[in-house]
Amino acid sequence: MLGDLVAGSLADAAERRATRPLSAVEAAALARPPALDARAALERADHVKVIAEVKRASPSRGSLAAIADPAALARQYAQGGASAISVLTEQRRFGGSLADLEAVRAAVPTPLLRKDFIAEPYQVLEARAAGADLVLLIVAALDDAQLSQLHSLVLELGMTPLVETHSEEEVRRAVGLGAQVIGVNARDLSTFELDRDLFARLAPLIPEGTVRIAESAVLGVDDVAHYRRGGADVVLVGEALVTGGDPVAALTEFLAVS
């Protein structure tokens, strides 16, 4: 599944590149105002922090929410106190787009994560050109050379890499890379199975001072509290916010977890 998702994202990027060449995207990225300091926004506090996700669908759950106006949803997330907002830009299985990211950037001053299957520099430049402050890099999808190249480019452009892991070996690769923001995804992107206890097992391998993010399997406040007890500084929440009916109230409840 992960290989198919990466291949699809690369194919879509190639289509965009045919009409918007690398030089044009690079110029747009460099013309952007400086990225926001997302790492500082996510650092550990006396309560858990939340990355709230604009998410229409997923391969595991199918359609979740129409989200006709991602900017309006993002404004609710900002009102509710989200420390960052994740915008899914993968179009084939998640129903997202770079236009969503651009619309959200125009609507809120909150740090934004481009969440996609990033595997080449063009996609990183697209992220900055669209206003992203963070870029997701999935360790399982990249070899060491790719991971190092993309991590360096994200930093060079003033953004923050969110390096996502799913196993002990992947955490060690992320730490060896010098990643300062490391996510542990409870969903195995090869099988799409969930393991809510994975974060607590892997968190001790992440050095103190690194931002630790728990991803997936958050359906309610009990899940947020579970991750916080396991050492999470931040939880990334999508489905619970887009399907719950009142994202501001849900965020208020989540952010009360200390």
XYZ file of C-alpha atoms in Angstrom:
258
model
C 0.000 0.000 0.000
C 2.729 2.492 0.916
C 4.562 1.829 -2.349
C 1.371 2.453 -4.308
C 0.705 5.703 -2.428
C 4.233 6.991 -3.066
C 4.079 6.003 -6.734
C 0.739 7.763 -7.132
C 1.989 10.950 -5.493
C 5.082 10.970 -7.688
C 2.973 10.456 -10.803
C 0.714 13.356 -9.808
C 3.764 15.541 -9.137
C 5.117 14.674 -12.592
C 1.842 15.856 -14.142
C 2.073 19.153 -12.271
C 5.705 19.551 -13.245
C 4.719 19.296 -16.920
C 2.813 22.575 -16.598
C 4.775 24.164 -13.741
C 8.477 23.396 -14.091
C 10.899 23.038 -11.223
C 12.365 26.504 -11.829
C 8.945 28.141 -11.447
C 8.143 26.247 -8.251
C 11.558 27.059 -6.803
C 11.074 30.747 -7.560
C 7.653 30.694 -5.888
C 9.062 28.891 -2.849
C 11.891 31.405 -2.427
C 9.472 34.322 -2.841
C 7.362 33.184 0.108
C 7.692 34.974 3.470
C 9.837 32.979 5.926
C 8.239 29.816 7.273
C 6.813 29.877 10.777
C 8.827 28.196 13.547
C 6.752 25.050 13.780
C 9.172 23.247 16.077
C 8.812 25.974 18.697
C 5.032 25.815 18.354
C 5.090 22.069 19.079
C 7.585 21.939 21.958
C 6.518 20.187 25.129
C 4.237 22.114 27.452
C 2.221 21.414 30.598
C -0.595 20.108 28.409
C -0.645 18.030 25.262
C -0.557 19.926 21.967
C -2.588 19.039 18.895
C -1.946 19.033 15.166
C -5.449 19.170 13.697
C -5.885 17.623 10.277
C -7.904 18.623 7.233
C -8.762 15.130 6.051
C -11.529 14.127 3.648
C -10.813 10.418 3.280
C -8.291 7.652 3.848
C -7.527 4.277 2.265
C -8.476 2.495 5.487
C -11.731 4.342 6.245
C -12.894 5.619 2.873
C -14.793 8.907 2.787
C -14.854 10.769 6.105
C -16.096 14.297 5.401
C -16.741 16.428 2.334
C -14.915 19.534 3.685
C -16.112 21.849 0.930
C -14.321 24.755 2.622
C -10.977 23.703 4.140
C -10.219 27.306 5.101
C -13.334 27.487 7.274
C -12.398 24.241 9.006
C -8.858 25.533 9.554
C -10.234 28.687 11.171
C -12.158 26.482 13.596
C -8.986 24.555 14.361
C -7.101 27.775 15.031
C -9.944 29.035 17.230
C -9.867 25.762 19.145
C -6.173 26.128 19.937
C -4.450 23.748 17.525
C -0.681 24.287 17.588
C -0.420 23.315 13.921
C -2.742 22.270 11.130
C -2.063 19.315 8.854
C -3.414 19.509 5.315
C -3.535 16.308 3.310
C -2.584 17.112 -0.263
C -2.623 13.555 -1.673
C -5.507 13.433 -4.140
C -6.001 9.807 -5.159
C -6.869 8.168 -1.840
C -7.213 11.121 0.547
C -9.061 13.600 -1.675
C -6.679 16.470 -0.952
C -4.785 18.997 -3.049
C -2.222 21.759 -2.918
C -5.145 24.140 -3.447
C -6.408 23.068 -0.006
C -3.046 23.960 1.498
C -3.007 27.338 -0.227
C -6.552 28.098 0.947
C -5.697 27.208 4.535
C -2.502 29.279 4.394
C -4.538 32.307 3.356
C -6.993 31.744 6.209
C -4.911 31.178 9.353
C -1.576 32.246 10.893
C -1.018 28.768 12.361
C 1.943 26.594 11.296
C 0.910 24.257 8.479
C 2.045 20.727 7.679
C 1.984 19.429 4.134
C 0.999 15.810 4.639
C 1.650 13.735 1.555
C 3.929 10.985 0.309
C 6.989 13.129 -0.308
C 9.787 11.414 -2.201
C 11.484 14.063 -4.357
C 12.715 17.673 -4.052
C 10.006 19.040 -6.364
C 7.360 18.129 -3.776
C 9.292 19.876 -0.993
C 9.538 23.056 -3.076
C 5.811 22.790 -3.825
C 5.138 22.632 -0.089
C 7.016 25.885 0.588
C 5.494 27.567 -2.464
C 2.020 26.713 -1.125
C 2.849 28.073 2.325
C 3.768 24.978 4.340
C 5.905 25.321 7.467
C 6.323 21.582 8.068
C 6.794 18.731 5.618
C 6.086 15.073 6.358
C 8.927 12.672 5.563
C 8.004 8.995 5.993
C 11.073 6.928 6.848
C 9.526 3.710 5.507
C 9.090 5.314 2.080
C 12.651 6.584 1.680
C 16.144 5.135 1.590
C 18.865 6.817 3.630
C 20.110 8.973 0.748
C 16.617 10.209 -0.106
C 15.758 10.852 3.515
C 18.946 12.837 4.100
C 18.514 14.862 0.896
C 14.889 15.764 1.570
C 15.477 16.467 5.268
C 18.299 18.854 4.355
C 16.192 20.596 1.702
C 13.277 21.112 4.098
C 15.660 22.751 6.581
C 17.374 24.779 3.873
C 14.001 26.262 2.919
C 13.393 27.249 6.540
C 10.724 24.634 7.199
C 10.561 21.882 9.819
C 10.729 18.200 8.812
C 8.277 15.927 10.624
C 10.018 12.572 10.334
C 7.489 9.759 10.651
C 8.413 6.321 11.967
C 6.680 2.983 12.540
C 9.369 0.758 14.078
C 12.459 0.718 16.285
C 14.730 0.618 13.251
C 12.977 3.621 11.705
C 13.238 5.618 14.940
C 16.964 4.919 15.021
C 17.265 6.157 11.424
C 15.364 9.316 12.305
C 17.512 9.957 15.376
C 20.686 9.298 13.370
C 19.516 11.863 10.858
C 19.339 14.468 13.616
C 15.564 14.887 13.314
C 14.183 17.307 15.900
C 10.519 16.432 15.326
C 9.727 12.717 15.210
C 6.312 11.148 14.764
C 5.298 7.595 15.561
C 2.370 6.429 13.462
C 0.243 3.740 15.066
C -0.939 2.738 11.590
C 1.399 0.470 9.651
C 1.320 1.994 6.166
C 2.108 -1.346 4.564
C -0.790 -3.268 6.143
C -2.864 -0.355 7.546
C -3.203 -2.221 10.843
C -3.283 -0.136 14.040
C -1.228 -0.580 17.207
C -2.169 2.101 19.739
C 0.625 0.977 22.096
C 3.398 1.374 19.524
C 4.080 4.976 20.520
C 4.778 4.139 24.177
C 7.178 1.367 23.125
C 9.156 3.587 20.761
C 9.076 6.934 22.606
C 11.969 6.022 24.971
C 14.230 5.708 21.905
C 13.608 9.361 20.990
C 16.065 11.709 22.755
C 14.912 14.279 25.287
C 14.405 17.648 23.671
C 13.071 16.119 20.460
C 9.401 16.821 19.811
C 7.526 13.511 20.045
C 4.318 13.240 18.043
C 1.769 10.422 18.311
C -0.141 9.837 15.088
C -3.297 7.826 14.275
C -5.796 5.916 16.424
C -7.145 9.040 18.139
C -10.922 8.794 18.366
C -11.489 10.546 21.687
C -9.969 12.138 24.753
C -9.046 8.748 26.258
C -6.754 8.099 23.289
C -5.125 11.516 23.728
C -4.559 10.795 27.421
C -3.141 7.361 26.562
C -0.573 8.921 24.243
C 0.269 11.652 26.740
C 0.989 9.031 29.410
C 3.260 7.344 26.888
C 5.326 10.511 26.521
C 3.694 12.367 23.626
C 4.275 16.104 23.387
C 1.802 16.338 20.505
C -0.990 14.243 19.023
C -2.006 14.458 15.373
C -5.777 14.128 15.039
C -7.809 13.919 11.863
C -10.792 11.592 11.835
C -12.122 12.514 15.290
C -12.166 16.192 14.359
C -13.689 15.954 10.882
C -16.420 13.489 11.889
C -17.268 14.702 15.395
C -19.409 17.686 14.449
C -17.785 20.256 16.757
C -14.024 20.508 16.258
C -13.640 23.465 18.620
C -15.253 21.563 21.499
C -13.198 18.451 20.717
C -9.961 20.425 20.681
C -10.850 22.088 23.967
C -11.315 18.657 25.515
C -8.098 17.284 24.038
C -6.015 20.266 25.110
C -7.131 19.833 28.715
C -5.042 16.638 28.893
C -1.922 17.335 30.942
